[in-house]
GROMACS .gro file of C-alpha atoms in nm:
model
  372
    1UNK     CA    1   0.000   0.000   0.000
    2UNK     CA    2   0.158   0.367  -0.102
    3UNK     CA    3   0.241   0.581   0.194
    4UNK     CA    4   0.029   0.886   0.234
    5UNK     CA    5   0.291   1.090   0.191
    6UNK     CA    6   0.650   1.002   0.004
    7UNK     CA    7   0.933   1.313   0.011
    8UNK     CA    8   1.290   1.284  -0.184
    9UNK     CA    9   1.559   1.507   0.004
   10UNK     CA   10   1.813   1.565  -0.236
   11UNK     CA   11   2.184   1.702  -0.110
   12UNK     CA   12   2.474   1.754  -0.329
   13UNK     CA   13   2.729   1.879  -0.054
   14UNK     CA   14   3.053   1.684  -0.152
   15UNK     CA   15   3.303   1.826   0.155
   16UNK     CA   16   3.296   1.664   0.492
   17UNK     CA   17   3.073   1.573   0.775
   18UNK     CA   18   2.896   1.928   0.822
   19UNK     CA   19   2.626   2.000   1.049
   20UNK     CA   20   2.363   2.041   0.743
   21UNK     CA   21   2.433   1.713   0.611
   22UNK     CA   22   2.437   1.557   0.977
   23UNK     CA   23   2.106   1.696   1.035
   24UNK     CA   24   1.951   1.566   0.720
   25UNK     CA   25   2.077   1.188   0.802
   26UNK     CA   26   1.855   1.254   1.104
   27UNK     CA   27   1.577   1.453   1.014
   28UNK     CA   28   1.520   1.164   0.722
   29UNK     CA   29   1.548   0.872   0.971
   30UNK     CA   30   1.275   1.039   1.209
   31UNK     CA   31   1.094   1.129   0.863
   32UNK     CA   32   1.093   0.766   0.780
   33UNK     CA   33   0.948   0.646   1.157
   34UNK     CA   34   0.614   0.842   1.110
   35UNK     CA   35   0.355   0.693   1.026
   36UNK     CA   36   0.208   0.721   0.701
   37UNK     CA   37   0.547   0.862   0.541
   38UNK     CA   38   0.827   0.763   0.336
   39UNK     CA   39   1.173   0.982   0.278
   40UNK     CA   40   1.427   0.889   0.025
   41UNK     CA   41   1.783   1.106   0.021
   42UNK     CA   42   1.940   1.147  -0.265
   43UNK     CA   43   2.339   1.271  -0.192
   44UNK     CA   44   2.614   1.338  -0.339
   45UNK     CA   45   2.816   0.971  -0.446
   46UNK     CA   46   3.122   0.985  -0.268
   47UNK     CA   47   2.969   1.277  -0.028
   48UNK     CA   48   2.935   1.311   0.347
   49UNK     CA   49   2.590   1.126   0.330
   50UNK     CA   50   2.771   0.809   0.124
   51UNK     CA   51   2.927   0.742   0.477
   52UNK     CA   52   2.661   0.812   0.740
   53UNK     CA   53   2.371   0.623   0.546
   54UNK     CA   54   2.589   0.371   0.377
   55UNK     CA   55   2.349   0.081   0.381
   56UNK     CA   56   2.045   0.249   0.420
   57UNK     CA   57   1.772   0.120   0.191
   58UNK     CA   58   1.644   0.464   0.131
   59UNK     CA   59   1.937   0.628   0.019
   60UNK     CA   60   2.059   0.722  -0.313
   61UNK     CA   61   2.370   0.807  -0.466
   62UNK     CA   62   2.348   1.058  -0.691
   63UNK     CA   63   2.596   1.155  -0.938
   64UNK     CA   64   2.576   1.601  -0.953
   65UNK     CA   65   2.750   1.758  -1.206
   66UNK     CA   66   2.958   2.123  -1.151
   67UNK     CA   67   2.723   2.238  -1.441
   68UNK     CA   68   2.378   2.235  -1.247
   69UNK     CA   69   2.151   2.177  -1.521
   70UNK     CA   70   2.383   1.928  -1.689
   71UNK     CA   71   2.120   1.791  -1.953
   72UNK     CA   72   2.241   1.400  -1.879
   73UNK     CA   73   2.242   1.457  -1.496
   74UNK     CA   74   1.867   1.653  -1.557
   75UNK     CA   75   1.764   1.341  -1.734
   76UNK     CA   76   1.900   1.091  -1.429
   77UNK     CA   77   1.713   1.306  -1.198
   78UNK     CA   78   1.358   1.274  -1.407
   79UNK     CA   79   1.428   0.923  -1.424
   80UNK     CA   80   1.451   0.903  -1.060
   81UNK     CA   81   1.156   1.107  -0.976
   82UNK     CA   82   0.986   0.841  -1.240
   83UNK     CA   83   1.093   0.620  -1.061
   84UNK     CA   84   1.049   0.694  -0.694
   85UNK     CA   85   0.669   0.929  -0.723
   86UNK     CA   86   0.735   1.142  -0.442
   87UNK     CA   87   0.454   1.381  -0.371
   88UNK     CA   88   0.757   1.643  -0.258
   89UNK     CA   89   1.090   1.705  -0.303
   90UNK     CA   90   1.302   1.850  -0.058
   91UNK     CA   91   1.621   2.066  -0.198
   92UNK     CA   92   1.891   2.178   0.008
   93UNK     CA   93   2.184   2.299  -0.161
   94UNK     CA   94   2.279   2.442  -0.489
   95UNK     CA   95   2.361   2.215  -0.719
   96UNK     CA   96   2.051   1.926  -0.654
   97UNK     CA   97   1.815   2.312  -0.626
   98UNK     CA   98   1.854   2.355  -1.011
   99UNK     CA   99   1.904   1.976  -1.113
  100UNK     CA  100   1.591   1.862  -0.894
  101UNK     CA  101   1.426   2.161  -0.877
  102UNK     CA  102   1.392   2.183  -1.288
  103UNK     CA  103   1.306   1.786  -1.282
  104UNK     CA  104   1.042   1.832  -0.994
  105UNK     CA  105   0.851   2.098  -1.175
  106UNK     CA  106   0.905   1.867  -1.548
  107UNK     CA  107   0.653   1.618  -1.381
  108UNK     CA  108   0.476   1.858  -1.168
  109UNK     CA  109   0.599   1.817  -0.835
  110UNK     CA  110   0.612   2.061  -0.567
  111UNK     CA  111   0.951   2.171  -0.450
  112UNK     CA  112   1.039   2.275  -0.101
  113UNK     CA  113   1.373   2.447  -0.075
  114UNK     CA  114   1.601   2.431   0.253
  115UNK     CA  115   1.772   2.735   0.335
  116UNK     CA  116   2.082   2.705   0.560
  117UNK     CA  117   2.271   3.030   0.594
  118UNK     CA  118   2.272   3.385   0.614
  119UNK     CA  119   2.401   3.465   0.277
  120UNK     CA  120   2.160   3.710   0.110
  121UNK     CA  121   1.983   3.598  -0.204
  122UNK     CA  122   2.150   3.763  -0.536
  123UNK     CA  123   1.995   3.988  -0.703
  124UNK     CA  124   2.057   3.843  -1.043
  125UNK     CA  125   1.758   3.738  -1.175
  126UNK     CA  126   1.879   3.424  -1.370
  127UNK     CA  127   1.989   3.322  -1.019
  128UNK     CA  128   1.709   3.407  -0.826
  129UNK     CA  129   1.510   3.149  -1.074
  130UNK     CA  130   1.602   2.877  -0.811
  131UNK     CA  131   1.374   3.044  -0.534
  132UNK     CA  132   1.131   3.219  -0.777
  133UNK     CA  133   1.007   2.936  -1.013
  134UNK     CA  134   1.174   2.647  -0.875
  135UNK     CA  135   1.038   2.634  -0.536
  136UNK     CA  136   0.701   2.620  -0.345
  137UNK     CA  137   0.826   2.663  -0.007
  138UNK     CA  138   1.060   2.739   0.188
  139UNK     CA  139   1.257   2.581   0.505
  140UNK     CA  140   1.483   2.813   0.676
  141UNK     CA  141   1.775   2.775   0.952
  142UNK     CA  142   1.633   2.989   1.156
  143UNK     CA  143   1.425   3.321   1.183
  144UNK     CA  144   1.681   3.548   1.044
  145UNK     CA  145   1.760   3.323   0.743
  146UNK     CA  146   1.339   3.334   0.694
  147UNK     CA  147   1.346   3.726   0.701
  148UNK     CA  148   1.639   3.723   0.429
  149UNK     CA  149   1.454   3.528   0.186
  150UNK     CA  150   1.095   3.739   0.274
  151UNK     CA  151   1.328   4.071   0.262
  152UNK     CA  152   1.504   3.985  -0.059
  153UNK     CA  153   1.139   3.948  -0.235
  154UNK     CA  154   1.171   3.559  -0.345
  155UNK     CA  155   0.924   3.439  -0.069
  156UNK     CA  156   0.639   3.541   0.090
  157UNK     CA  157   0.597   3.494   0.491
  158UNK     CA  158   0.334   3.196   0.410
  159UNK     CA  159   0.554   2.979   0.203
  160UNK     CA  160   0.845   2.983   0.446
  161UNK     CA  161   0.872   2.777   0.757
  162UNK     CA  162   1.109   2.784   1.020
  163UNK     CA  163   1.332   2.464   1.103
  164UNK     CA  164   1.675   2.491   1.261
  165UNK     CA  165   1.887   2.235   1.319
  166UNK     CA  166   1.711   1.950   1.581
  167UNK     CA  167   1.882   1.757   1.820
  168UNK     CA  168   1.757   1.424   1.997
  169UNK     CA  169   1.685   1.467   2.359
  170UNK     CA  170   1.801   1.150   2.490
  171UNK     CA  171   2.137   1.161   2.323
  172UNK     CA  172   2.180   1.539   2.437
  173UNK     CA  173   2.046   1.440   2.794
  174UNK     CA  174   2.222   1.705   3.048
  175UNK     CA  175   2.169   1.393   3.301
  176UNK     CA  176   2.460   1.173   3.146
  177UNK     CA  177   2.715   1.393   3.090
  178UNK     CA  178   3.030   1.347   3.213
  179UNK     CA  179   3.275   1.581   3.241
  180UNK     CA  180   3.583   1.352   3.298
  181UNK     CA  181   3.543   1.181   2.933
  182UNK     CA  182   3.788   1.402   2.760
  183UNK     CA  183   4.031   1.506   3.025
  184UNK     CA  184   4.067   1.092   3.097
  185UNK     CA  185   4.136   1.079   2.674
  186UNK     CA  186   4.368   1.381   2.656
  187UNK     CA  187   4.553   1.252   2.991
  188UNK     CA  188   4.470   1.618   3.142
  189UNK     CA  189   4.371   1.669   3.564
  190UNK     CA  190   4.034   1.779   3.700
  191UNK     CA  191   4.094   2.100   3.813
  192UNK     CA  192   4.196   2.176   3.413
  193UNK     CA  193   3.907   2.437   3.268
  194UNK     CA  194   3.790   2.274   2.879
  195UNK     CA  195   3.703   2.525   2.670
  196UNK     CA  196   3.580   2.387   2.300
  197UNK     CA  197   3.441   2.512   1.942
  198UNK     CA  198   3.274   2.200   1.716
  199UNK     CA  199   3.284   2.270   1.315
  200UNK     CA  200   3.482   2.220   1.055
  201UNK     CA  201   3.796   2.482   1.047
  202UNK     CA  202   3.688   2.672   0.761
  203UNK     CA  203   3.682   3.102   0.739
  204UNK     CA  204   3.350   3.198   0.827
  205UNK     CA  205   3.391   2.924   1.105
  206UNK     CA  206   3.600   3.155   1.315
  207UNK     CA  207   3.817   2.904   1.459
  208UNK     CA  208   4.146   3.203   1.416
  209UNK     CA  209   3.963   3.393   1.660
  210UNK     CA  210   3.899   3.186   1.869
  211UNK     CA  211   4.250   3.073   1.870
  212UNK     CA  212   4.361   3.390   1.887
  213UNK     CA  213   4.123   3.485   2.231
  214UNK     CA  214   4.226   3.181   2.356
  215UNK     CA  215   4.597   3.288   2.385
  216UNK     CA  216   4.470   3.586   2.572
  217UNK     CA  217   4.273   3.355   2.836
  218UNK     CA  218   4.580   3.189   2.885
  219UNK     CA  219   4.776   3.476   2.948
  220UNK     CA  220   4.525   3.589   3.203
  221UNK     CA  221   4.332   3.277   3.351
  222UNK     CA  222   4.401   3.184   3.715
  223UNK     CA  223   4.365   2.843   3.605
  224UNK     CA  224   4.492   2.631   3.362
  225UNK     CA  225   4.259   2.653   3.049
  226UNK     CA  226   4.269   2.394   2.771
  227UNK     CA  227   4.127   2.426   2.398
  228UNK     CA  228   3.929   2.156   2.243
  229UNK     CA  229   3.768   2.198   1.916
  230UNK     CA  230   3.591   1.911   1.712
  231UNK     CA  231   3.538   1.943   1.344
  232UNK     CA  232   3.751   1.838   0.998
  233UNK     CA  233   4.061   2.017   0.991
  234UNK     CA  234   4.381   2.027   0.731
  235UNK     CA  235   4.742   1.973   0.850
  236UNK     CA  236   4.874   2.314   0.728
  237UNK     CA  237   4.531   2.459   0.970
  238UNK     CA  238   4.599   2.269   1.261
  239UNK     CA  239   4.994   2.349   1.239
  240UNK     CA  240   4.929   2.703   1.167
  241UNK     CA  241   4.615   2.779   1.427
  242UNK     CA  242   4.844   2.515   1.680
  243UNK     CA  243   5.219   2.662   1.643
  244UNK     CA  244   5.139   2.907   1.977
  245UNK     CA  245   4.992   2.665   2.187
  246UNK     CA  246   5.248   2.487   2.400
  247UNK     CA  247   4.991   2.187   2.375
  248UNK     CA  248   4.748   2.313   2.533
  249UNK     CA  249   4.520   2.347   2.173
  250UNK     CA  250   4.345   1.983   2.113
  251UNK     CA  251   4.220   1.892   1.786
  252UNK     CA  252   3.978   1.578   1.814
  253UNK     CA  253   3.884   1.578   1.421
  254UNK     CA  254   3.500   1.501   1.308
  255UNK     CA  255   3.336   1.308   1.637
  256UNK     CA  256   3.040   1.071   1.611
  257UNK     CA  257   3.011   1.147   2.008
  258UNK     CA  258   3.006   1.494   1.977
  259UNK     CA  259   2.688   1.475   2.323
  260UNK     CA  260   3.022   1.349   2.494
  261UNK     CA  261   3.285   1.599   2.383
  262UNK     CA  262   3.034   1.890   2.435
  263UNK     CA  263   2.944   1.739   2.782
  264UNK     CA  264   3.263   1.764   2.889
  265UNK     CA  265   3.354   2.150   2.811
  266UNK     CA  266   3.342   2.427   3.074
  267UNK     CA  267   3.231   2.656   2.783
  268UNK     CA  268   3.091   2.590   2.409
  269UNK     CA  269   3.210   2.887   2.185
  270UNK     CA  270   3.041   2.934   1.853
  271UNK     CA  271   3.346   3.234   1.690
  272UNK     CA  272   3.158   3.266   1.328
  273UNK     CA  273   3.210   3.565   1.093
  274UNK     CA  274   2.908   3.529   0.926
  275UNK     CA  275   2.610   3.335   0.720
  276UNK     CA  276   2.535   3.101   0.985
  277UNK     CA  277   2.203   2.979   1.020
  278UNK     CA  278   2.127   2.855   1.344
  279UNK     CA  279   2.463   2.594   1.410
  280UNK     CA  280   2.283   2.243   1.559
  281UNK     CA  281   2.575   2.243   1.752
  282UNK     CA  282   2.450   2.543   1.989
  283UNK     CA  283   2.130   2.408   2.095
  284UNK     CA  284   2.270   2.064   2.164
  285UNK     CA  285   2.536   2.255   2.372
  286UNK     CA  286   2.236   2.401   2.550
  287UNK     CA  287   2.038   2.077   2.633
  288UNK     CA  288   2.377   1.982   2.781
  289UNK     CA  289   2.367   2.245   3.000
  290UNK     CA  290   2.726   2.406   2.863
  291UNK     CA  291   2.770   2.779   2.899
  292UNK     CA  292   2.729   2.897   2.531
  293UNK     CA  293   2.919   3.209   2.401
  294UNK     CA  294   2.830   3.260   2.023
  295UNK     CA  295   2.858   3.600   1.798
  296UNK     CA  296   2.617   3.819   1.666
  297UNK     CA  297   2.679   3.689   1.291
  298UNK     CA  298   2.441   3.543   1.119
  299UNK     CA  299   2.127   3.338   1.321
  300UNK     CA  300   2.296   3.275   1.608
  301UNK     CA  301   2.154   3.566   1.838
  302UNK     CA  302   1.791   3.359   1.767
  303UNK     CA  303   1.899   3.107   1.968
  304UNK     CA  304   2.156   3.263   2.191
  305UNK     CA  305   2.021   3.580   2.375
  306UNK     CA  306   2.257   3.782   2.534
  307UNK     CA  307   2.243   3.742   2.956
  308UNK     CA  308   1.990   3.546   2.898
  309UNK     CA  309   2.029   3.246   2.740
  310UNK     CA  310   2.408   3.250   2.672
  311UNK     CA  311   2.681   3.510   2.532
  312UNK     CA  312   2.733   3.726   2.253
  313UNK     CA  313   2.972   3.943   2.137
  314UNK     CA  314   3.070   4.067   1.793
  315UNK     CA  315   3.227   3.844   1.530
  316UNK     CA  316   3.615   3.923   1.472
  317UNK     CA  317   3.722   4.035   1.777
  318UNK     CA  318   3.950   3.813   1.976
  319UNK     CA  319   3.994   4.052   2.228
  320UNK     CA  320   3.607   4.097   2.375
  321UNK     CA  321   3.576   3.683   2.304
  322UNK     CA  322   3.835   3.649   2.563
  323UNK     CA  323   3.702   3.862   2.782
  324UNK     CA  324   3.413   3.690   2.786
  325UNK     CA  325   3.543   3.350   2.798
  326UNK     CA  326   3.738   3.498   3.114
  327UNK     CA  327   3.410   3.638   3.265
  328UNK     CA  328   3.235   3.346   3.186
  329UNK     CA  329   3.502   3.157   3.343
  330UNK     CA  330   3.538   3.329   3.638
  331UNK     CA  331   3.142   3.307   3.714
  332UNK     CA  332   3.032   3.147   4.047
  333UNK     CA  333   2.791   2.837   3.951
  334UNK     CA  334   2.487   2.956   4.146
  335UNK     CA  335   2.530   3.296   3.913
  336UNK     CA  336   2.534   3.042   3.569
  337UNK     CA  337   2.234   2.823   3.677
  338UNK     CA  338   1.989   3.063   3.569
  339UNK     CA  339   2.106   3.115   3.209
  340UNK     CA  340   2.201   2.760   3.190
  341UNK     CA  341   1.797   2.685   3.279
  342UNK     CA  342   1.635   2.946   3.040
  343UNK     CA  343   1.942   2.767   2.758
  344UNK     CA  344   1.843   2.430   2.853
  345UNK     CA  345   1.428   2.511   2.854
  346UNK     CA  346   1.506   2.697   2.526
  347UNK     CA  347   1.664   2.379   2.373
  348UNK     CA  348   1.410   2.202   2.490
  349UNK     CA  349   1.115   2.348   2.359
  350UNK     CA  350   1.186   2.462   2.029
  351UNK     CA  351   1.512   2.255   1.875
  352UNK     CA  352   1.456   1.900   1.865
  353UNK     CA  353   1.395   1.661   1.622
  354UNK     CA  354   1.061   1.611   1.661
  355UNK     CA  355   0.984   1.989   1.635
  356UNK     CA  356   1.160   1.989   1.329
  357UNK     CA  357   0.999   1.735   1.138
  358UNK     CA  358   0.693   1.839   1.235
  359UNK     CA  359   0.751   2.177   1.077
  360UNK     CA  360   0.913   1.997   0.740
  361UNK     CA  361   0.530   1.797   0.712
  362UNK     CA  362   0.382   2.183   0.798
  363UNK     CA  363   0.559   2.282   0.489
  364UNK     CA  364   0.476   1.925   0.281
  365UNK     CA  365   0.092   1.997   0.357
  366UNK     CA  366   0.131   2.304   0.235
  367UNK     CA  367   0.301   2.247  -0.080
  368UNK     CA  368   0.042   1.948  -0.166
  369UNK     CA  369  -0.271   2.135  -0.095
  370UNK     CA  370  -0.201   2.383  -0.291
  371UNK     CA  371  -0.171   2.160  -0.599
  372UNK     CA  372  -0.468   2.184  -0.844
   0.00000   0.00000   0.00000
């Protein structure tokens, strides 16, 4: 019998483990446990998603071509739709936009299109097609990344819904962390302070600047202050961000456990420049009950609220990032337990999984009825 509802994500990221891919993995897994509904993925072959749903019945590999509308990769893609009959596909990056997008709307499908960042829409109109014709809806990473695509006149406030990255509860369960898991792996004693970033060491990341603060909290802590930071990373990076640190800077590379790295940091710091959407990363940080010190770039104040739910301060500027990392630091428990309950409840009630997905089959339902 034919589900009441079949969706095709389609992702042709081809760099490492990221949190969007990460998050899709997921969201399609909790997708394909409700009743009623079944989600293919199609990914990029020899992509992050080749590795974290090798196996999986319901995933694809999907050859994308440089040239988005490639005619022989367009073709592929009608074949799969053919093939497959989803009521909706689900784009979320670029390339599989124009490739899937233009296939969708061949065989009149609906298309909803995932938003991830900050970046403002071009105002090119061959490039705006993507959003203009070749989408129904929209799924943003977050309220600011909403606002940019309602601002930049591609979307109007009913087509786009909000869904920043999830987390599972029980995995990110503030009740099982332990703090001792990475000093016991790095060899380091208690009384050592973790502070720790979690992305991939890329520009907009911020990971300098954080390197950079970090040699100022050393300078000044009272205690001896450690730097963690989980995420793919070069060997010219690591030497270069690494060469001042007297081994006290900690690379752990891309972690499948990242609930038990972030448990065990003093402080989560999220140093972007800019185009974030709303990093999973910070509200799993949150549910863990981590102090979280982010930057005003791109979504991350609609998660993080300043004294009240965490930290901010601007992007690019070591010097007030250490500051804070100091203060933050330096606070008495009994002072952090309030933020760390309002972070925690914020978490909570608005970032997991199951919030999520229920948004993504808002957006489906929408996208369907409006079909002639």
């Amino acid at each position: 019998m034919r589900p009441a509802l079949r969706i095709l994500h389609t992702e042709s990221r081809d760099g490492g483990h990221g949190g969007q891919t990460i998050r899709l993995a997921d969201e399609a897994r909790i997708l394909n446990s409700r009743p009623g509904v079944e989600c293919w993925v199609a990914g990029q072959r020899c992509g992050p998603l080749d590795e974290s749903l090798a196996g999986v019945a319901w995933y694809i590999p999907f050859d994308f071509h440089s040239f988005r509308l490639h005619p022989v990769v367009l073709l592929r893609a009608v074949a799969l739709l053919r093939r497959i009959r989803p009521d909706v596909v689900h784009t979320h990056s670029s390339r599989d936009a124009w490739t899937f997008g233009v296939a969708a709307k061949l065989l009149g499908i609906p298309v909803v299109r995932g938003r991830h960042v900050t970046r403002g829409v071009r105002p090119q109109m061959y490039r705006n097609l993507v959003y203009t014709h070749l989408a129904d809806a929209f799924t943003a990473s977050g309220a600011t990344v909403g606002q940019i695509l309602i601002d930049s006149g591609v979307a109007r406030p009913d087509q786009v819904f909000i869904t920043p990255g999830g987390f599972d509860p029980e995995r990110f369960n503030a009740a099982h962390r332990d703090r001792d898991l990475l000093r016991g792996e790095l060899g380091l004693p208690p009384e050592v302070r973790l502070v720790g970033g979690a992305a991939n060491v890329r520009h907009s990341k911020g990971i300098d600047v954080l390197v950079d603060a970090f040699d100022v909290v050393q300078a000044q802590s009272s205690a001896p202050v450690h730097l963690v930071l989980a995420g793919s990373v070069t060997d010219q990076d690591k030497a270069t961000l690494s060469e001042r640190s007297r081994g006290t800077i900690h690379f752990l590379g891309f972690r499948t456990d990242i609930e038990m790295v972030l448990g065990s940091l003093d402080i989560f710091v999220m140093a972007s420049r800019r185009f974030d959407g709303i990093p999973q990363v910070i509200p799993q940080a949150m549910a863990l009950r981590v102090p979280v010190i982010g930057t005003t770039a791109g979504g991350i104040p609609d998660v993080v609220e300043h004294g009240v739910t965490g930290y901010l301060v601007a992007p690019e500027d070591p010097t007030a990032l250490a500051a804070m990392i100091l203060k933050v630091l330096a606070e008495p428990p009994a002072r952090l337990e309030p933020i760390l309950d309002s972070a925690e409840s914020r978490a909570l009630g608005g970032y997991t999984f199951d919030r999520v997905v229920d948004t993504y089959l808002e957006a489906y339902a929408f996208v369907t009825s409006a079909l002639p």
